[in-house]
Amino acid sequence: MNENLHASAEKLIAQERIEGISQSEREWLATHLRECPSCTQVAQQTSAALSALRGLPIPLPRGLAARTQFRVQLRAQEMREREPKRRLLWIMCAMSWALGIATAPYVWRAFEWAGERIGMPKLVWEMGFGLWWTIPALVAAAVVVLENLRQAHERDQAR
Amino acid sequence: MADDNKALALGLKRRDPDLLDQLIEQYQYRLFRYLLYLTSSRERAEDFFQETWIRVLERGHQYDSKYKFEAWLFRIARNLVIDWQRAKKMQSLDALTDPEEGAPMEFAAQNQPSPLHLVLTAEEKSGVHASLDRIPTVYREVLVLRFQEELGLEEIAGVLAAPLSTVKSRLYRGLEALRGAMQGGAA
């Protein structure tokens, strides 16, 4: 029998299990398998391997689910306790932004006045004004980054 | 199914403790099995199992109800293993690529029996366990996801964050390797 036919049959045997094959391919394969003992053996070996894989027992560690549930509950409690702090941080940040927007014209004039008074170049006091605006966001970002680093450290220690 | 997933997503977003307990019970076997095949180590699989559920708690709001929960769960577990592996500077995750492209991810030392092998009974060592233990992790992983977890090809691609063509190619090679390994074991 043509070697190409065996190669095609073997490909279809795998394809049937991995992706599925068309009706005509299935019929061709069935006809080929009736006539070809070696490909029939490949099909049987493949079925046996998959059947063994599907029925494979894995011993589950005793109490794994209970231990995990306990850890998850502890972590959930920890997160709940931290939530108000985090919320307060965002509220303060939002208030700071609102206040910043409301007072922006006055702060601008104050920076302008101070800049002229001490003879500072315009670009420098304008940059100072920009920095003034970003301070709340920078503080909030620093708090979040530090918090995340601390959590990662705790996780590493727990592992 | 879609409604179930939506309810699940909502519960995860709320960090519903009862839901999490129930999910841990429900998926314990499947997740542990996947991690065991991925890490080849019972202790590490246990650690990653617990860590995975902590991540599920922390990132539950990221679960998209359009997808199967188990695919998302396996992806979290896989990413944890990858992060750990990267941290240990053993291999990059793309070493979970084809063996032709680089060394496959294996936690067991080359010249020693793998921890997976050590946890098996003598009977199991002579069977499919031993055959699985002989094939590269990249193939073992897709075989487990396809034929034990019965995930679809696209779902597996999602778990692996790999193209569909890669998943298919690994499955074909993995199936051939498994058949070969089982034949070798039987011989």
Coordinates of C-alpha atoms in Angstrom, one line a residue:
Chain A
M1 CA 0.0 0.0 0.0
N2 CA 1.1 3.5 -0.8
E3 CA 3.1 5.1 2.1
N4 CA 1.3 8.4 1.6
L5 CA -2.0 6.6 2.4
H6 CA -0.6 5.4 5.8
A7 CA 0.7 8.9 6.5
S8 CA -2.7 10.4 5.7
A9 CA -4.4 7.9 7.8
E10 CA -2.2 8.5 10.8
K11 CA -2.7 12.2 10.4
L12 CA -6.5 11.8 10.4
I13 CA -6.3 9.5 13.4
A14 CA -4.7 12.3 15.4
Q15 CA -6.8 15.1 13.8
E16 CA -10.0 13.3 14.6
R17 CA -9.1 13.5 18.3
I18 CA -7.6 16.9 18.3
E19 CA -9.7 19.0 15.9
G20 CA -12.3 16.7 14.5
I21 CA -12.6 15.5 10.9
S22 CA -15.3 15.8 8.2
Q23 CA -17.7 13.0 7.4
S24 CA -16.0 12.2 4.1
E25 CA -12.6 12.0 5.9
R26 CA -14.2 9.7 8.6
E27 CA -15.5 7.4 5.9
W28 CA -12.2 7.3 4.1
L29 CA -10.4 6.5 7.3
A30 CA -12.8 3.8 8.3
T31 CA -12.4 2.1 4.9
H32 CA -8.6 2.4 5.1
L33 CA -8.5 1.0 8.7
R34 CA -10.5 -2.1 7.5
E35 CA -7.8 -2.9 5.1
C36 CA -4.7 -1.8 7.0
P37 CA -3.6 -3.6 10.2
S38 CA -0.7 -1.3 10.9
C39 CA -2.9 1.9 10.9
T40 CA -5.5 0.0 12.9
Q41 CA -2.9 -0.6 15.5
V42 CA -1.9 3.1 15.5
A43 CA -5.6 4.0 16.0
Q44 CA -6.0 1.5 18.8
Q45 CA -2.8 2.7 20.5
T46 CA -3.9 6.3 20.3
S47 CA -7.3 5.4 21.7
A48 CA -5.7 3.4 24.5
A49 CA -3.3 6.2 25.3
L50 CA -6.1 8.8 25.5
S51 CA -8.4 6.6 27.5
A52 CA -5.6 5.9 30.0
L53 CA -4.9 9.6 30.2
R54 CA -8.5 10.5 30.8
G55 CA -8.8 7.9 33.6
L56 CA -5.6 8.8 35.3
P57 CA -6.0 9.2 39.1
I58 CA -4.1 11.9 40.9
P59 CA -4.0 11.6 44.7
L60 CA -5.2 14.9 46.2
P61 CA -3.4 16.1 49.3
R62 CA -5.5 15.7 52.4
G63 CA -7.1 19.0 53.6
L64 CA -5.9 21.0 50.6
A65 CA -9.2 22.6 50.0
A66 CA -9.8 23.4 53.7
R67 CA -6.3 24.9 54.1
T68 CA -6.9 27.0 50.9
Q69 CA -10.3 28.1 52.0
F70 CA -8.8 29.3 55.3
R71 CA -6.0 31.2 53.6
V72 CA -8.4 32.8 51.2
Q73 CA -10.8 33.9 54.0
L74 CA -7.9 35.4 55.9
R75 CA -6.8 37.3 52.8
A76 CA -10.4 38.5 52.2
Q77 CA -10.6 39.7 55.7
E78 CA -7.3 41.6 55.4
M79 CA -8.5 43.2 52.1
R80 CA -11.8 44.2 53.7
E81 CA -9.9 45.9 56.6
R82 CA -7.7 47.8 54.1
E83 CA -10.5 49.0 51.9
P84 CA -11.6 51.9 54.1
K85 CA -8.0 53.2 54.2
R86 CA -7.7 52.9 50.4
R87 CA -11.1 54.6 49.9
L88 CA -10.0 57.5 52.2
L89 CA -6.8 57.9 50.1
W90 CA -8.8 58.2 46.9
I91 CA -11.3 60.6 48.5
M92 CA -8.5 62.8 49.7
C93 CA -6.9 62.7 46.3
A94 CA -10.1 63.7 44.6
M95 CA -10.7 66.5 47.1
S96 CA -7.2 67.7 46.5
W97 CA -7.7 67.8 42.8
A98 CA -11.1 69.6 43.2
L99 CA -9.4 72.1 45.4
G100 CA -6.5 72.4 43.0
I101 CA -8.9 73.2 40.1
A102 CA -10.9 75.7 42.2
T103 CA -7.8 77.5 43.3
A104 CA -5.7 77.2 40.1
P105 CA -6.1 80.9 39.0
Y106 CA -5.1 82.2 42.5
V107 CA -2.2 79.7 42.8
W108 CA -1.0 80.7 39.3
R109 CA -1.0 84.4 40.3
A110 CA 0.8 83.5 43.5
F111 CA 3.5 81.7 41.6
E112 CA 3.7 84.5 39.1
W113 CA 4.1 87.1 41.8
A114 CA 6.7 85.1 43.7
G115 CA 8.6 84.4 40.5
E116 CA 8.8 88.1 39.6
R117 CA 9.6 89.1 43.1
I118 CA 12.7 86.9 43.4
G119 CA 13.6 87.3 39.7
M120 CA 13.0 83.7 38.7
P121 CA 12.7 82.8 35.0
K122 CA 9.1 82.4 33.8
L123 CA 9.7 78.7 32.7
V124 CA 10.9 77.8 36.2
W125 CA 7.9 79.1 38.1
E126 CA 5.6 77.7 35.5
M127 CA 7.2 74.3 36.0
G128 CA 6.8 74.8 39.8
F129 CA 3.1 75.4 39.2
G130 CA 2.9 72.1 37.2
L131 CA 4.7 70.2 39.9
W132 CA 2.3 71.6 42.6
W133 CA -0.5 70.1 40.6
T134 CA 1.0 66.7 40.3
I135 CA 1.8 66.3 44.0
P136 CA -1.5 64.6 45.1
A137 CA -1.2 62.1 42.2
L138 CA 2.4 61.4 43.0
V139 CA 1.7 60.8 46.7
A140 CA -1.3 58.5 45.9
A141 CA 0.8 56.6 43.3
A142 CA 3.6 56.2 45.9
V143 CA 1.2 54.9 48.5
V144 CA -0.3 52.4 46.0
V145 CA 3.2 51.2 44.8
L146 CA 4.4 50.8 48.4
E147 CA 1.3 48.9 49.4
N148 CA 1.7 46.5 46.4
L149 CA 5.3 46.0 47.2
R150 CA 4.5 45.1 50.8
Q151 CA 1.8 42.7 49.6
A152 CA 4.2 41.0 47.2
H153 CA 6.7 40.7 50.0
E154 CA 4.1 39.2 52.3
R155 CA 3.2 36.7 49.6
D156 CA 6.8 35.7 49.0
Q157 CA 7.2 35.1 52.7
A158 CA 4.0 33.1 52.9
R159 CA 5.2 30.8 50.1
Chain B
M1 CA -24.3 28.7 30.9
A2 CA -23.9 32.4 30.1
D3 CA -26.1 33.3 33.0
D4 CA -24.1 31.1 35.3
N5 CA -20.9 32.7 34.2
K6 CA -22.4 36.2 34.8
A7 CA -23.5 35.2 38.3
L8 CA -20.0 33.8 38.9
A9 CA -18.4 37.0 37.6
L10 CA -20.6 39.1 39.9
G11 CA -19.8 36.9 42.9
L12 CA -16.1 37.1 42.2
K13 CA -16.3 40.9 41.9
R14 CA -18.0 41.0 45.3
R15 CA -15.5 38.6 46.7
D16 CA -18.4 36.4 47.9
P17 CA -16.8 34.1 50.5
D18 CA -19.3 31.3 50.0
L19 CA -18.8 31.3 46.3
L20 CA -15.0 31.1 46.7
D21 CA -15.3 28.2 49.1
Q22 CA -17.6 26.4 46.7
L23 CA -15.3 27.1 43.7
I24 CA -12.2 25.8 45.7
E25 CA -14.1 22.6 46.5
Q26 CA -15.4 22.2 42.9
Y27 CA -12.1 22.8 41.1
Q28 CA -9.6 21.4 43.6
Y29 CA -9.0 18.2 41.7
R30 CA -8.7 19.7 38.3
L31 CA -6.5 22.6 39.3
F32 CA -4.2 20.5 41.4
R33 CA -3.9 17.9 38.6
Y34 CA -3.0 20.7 36.2
L35 CA -0.4 22.2 38.5
L36 CA 1.1 18.8 39.3
Y37 CA 1.7 18.1 35.6
L38 CA 3.0 21.6 35.1
T39 CA 5.4 21.7 38.0
S40 CA 6.1 17.9 38.4
S41 CA 6.2 18.6 42.1
R42 CA 3.6 17.9 44.7
E43 CA 4.8 20.6 47.1
R44 CA 5.0 23.3 44.5
A45 CA 1.6 22.3 43.1
E46 CA 0.1 22.7 46.6
D47 CA 1.7 26.1 47.0
F48 CA 0.6 27.3 43.6
F49 CA -2.8 25.9 44.2
Q50 CA -3.3 28.1 47.3
E51 CA -1.7 31.1 45.6
T52 CA -4.0 30.7 42.6
W53 CA -7.1 31.0 44.8
I54 CA -5.6 34.1 46.5
R55 CA -5.2 35.6 43.0
V56 CA -8.8 34.6 42.1
L57 CA -9.9 36.5 45.2
E58 CA -7.8 39.6 44.5
R59 CA -8.5 39.7 40.8
G60 CA -11.9 38.3 40.6
H61 CA -13.2 41.5 39.1
Q62 CA -11.1 40.8 36.0
Y63 CA -12.9 37.6 35.1
D64 CA -14.8 38.0 31.9
S65 CA -18.0 35.9 31.9
K66 CA -17.7 35.4 28.1
Y67 CA -15.1 32.7 28.8
K68 CA -15.1 29.5 30.8
F69 CA -14.1 30.0 34.4
E70 CA -11.7 27.1 34.4
A71 CA -9.8 28.5 31.4
W72 CA -9.3 31.8 33.4
L73 CA -8.3 29.8 36.5
F74 CA -5.7 27.7 34.6
R75 CA -4.3 30.8 33.1
I76 CA -3.9 32.4 36.5
A77 CA -2.2 29.2 37.8
R78 CA 0.1 29.1 34.8
N79 CA 1.1 32.7 35.1
L80 CA 2.0 32.1 38.7
V81 CA 4.2 29.2 37.8
I82 CA 5.8 31.3 35.1
D83 CA 6.4 34.2 37.4
W84 CA 8.0 31.9 39.9
Q85 CA 10.1 30.3 37.3
R86 CA 11.3 33.7 36.0
A87 CA 12.0 34.9 39.5
K88 CA 14.2 31.8 40.0
K89 CA 15.9 32.6 36.7
M90 CA 15.7 29.1 35.6
Q91 CA 14.2 29.6 32.2
S92 CA 11.9 32.1 30.5
L93 CA 8.4 31.1 30.0
D94 CA 8.9 31.0 26.4
A95 CA 10.8 27.9 27.3
L96 CA 7.4 26.5 27.7
T97 CA 7.8 26.5 24.0
D98 CA 8.5 23.7 21.6
P99 CA 11.6 21.7 22.6
E100 CA 12.9 22.5 19.1
E101 CA 12.9 26.2 20.0
G102 CA 14.5 25.8 23.4
A103 CA 14.7 23.6 26.4
P104 CA 11.2 22.6 27.7
M105 CA 10.1 23.7 31.1
E106 CA 11.2 21.0 33.5
F107 CA 11.5 21.5 37.2
A108 CA 13.1 18.2 37.9
A109 CA 16.9 17.9 37.7
Q110 CA 18.0 16.2 34.5
N111 CA 19.7 13.2 36.1
Q112 CA 17.3 12.5 38.9
P113 CA 13.8 11.0 38.9
S114 CA 11.3 13.9 38.8
P115 CA 9.2 14.6 41.8
L116 CA 6.1 13.5 39.8
H117 CA 7.8 10.2 39.4
L118 CA 8.6 10.0 43.1
V119 CA 5.0 10.5 44.2
L120 CA 3.7 7.7 42.1
T121 CA 3.1 4.2 43.3
A122 CA 5.0 1.4 41.7
E123 CA 1.9 0.4 39.7
E124 CA 1.4 3.9 38.4
K125 CA 5.0 4.3 37.5
S126 CA 4.7 1.5 34.9
G127 CA 1.6 3.0 33.3
V128 CA 0.4 6.2 31.8
H129 CA 2.0 8.3 34.6
A130 CA 5.4 7.1 33.7
S131 CA 4.6 7.8 30.0
L132 CA 3.5 11.3 30.8
D133 CA 6.6 11.8 32.9
R134 CA 8.7 11.0 29.9
I135 CA 7.3 13.6 27.6
P136 CA 8.2 17.3 27.6
T137 CA 6.1 19.6 29.8
V138 CA 4.9 21.7 26.9
Y139 CA 3.3 18.6 25.4
R140 CA 2.1 17.2 28.7
E141 CA 0.4 20.5 29.5
V142 CA -1.7 20.7 26.3
L143 CA -2.6 17.0 26.5
V144 CA -3.9 17.5 30.0
L145 CA -5.8 20.6 29.0
R146 CA -7.3 19.0 25.9
F147 CA -8.0 15.4 27.0
Q148 CA -8.4 15.7 30.8
E149 CA -9.9 19.1 31.2
E150 CA -11.6 18.9 27.8
L151 CA -11.0 22.5 27.0
G152 CA -11.5 23.7 23.4
L153 CA -8.5 24.5 21.2
E154 CA -9.2 28.3 21.5
E155 CA -9.6 28.0 25.2
I156 CA -6.2 26.3 25.5
A157 CA -4.7 29.1 23.3
G158 CA -6.2 31.5 25.8
V159 CA -4.7 29.7 28.8
L160 CA -1.3 29.5 27.1
A161 CA -1.5 33.0 25.6
A162 CA -0.3 31.3 22.4
P163 CA -1.5 31.2 18.8
L164 CA -4.0 28.5 17.9
S165 CA -1.5 27.0 15.4
T166 CA 1.0 26.5 18.3
V167 CA -1.6 24.8 20.4
K168 CA -2.4 22.4 17.5
S169 CA 1.1 21.7 16.7
R170 CA 1.9 20.9 20.4
L171 CA -1.1 18.6 20.6
Y172 CA -0.2 16.7 17.5
R173 CA 3.4 16.2 18.7
G174 CA 2.2 15.6 22.2
L175 CA -0.2 12.9 21.1
E176 CA 2.5 11.2 19.1
A177 CA 4.9 11.5 22.0
L178 CA 2.4 10.0 24.4
R179 CA 1.6 7.1 22.1
G180 CA 5.3 6.5 21.6
A181 CA 6.1 6.8 25.4
M182 CA 3.3 4.3 26.2
Q183 CA 4.5 1.9 23.6
G184 CA 8.0 2.3 25.0
G185 CA 6.7 1.6 28.5
A186 CA 4.8 -1.4 27.3
A187 CA 7.7 -2.9 25.4

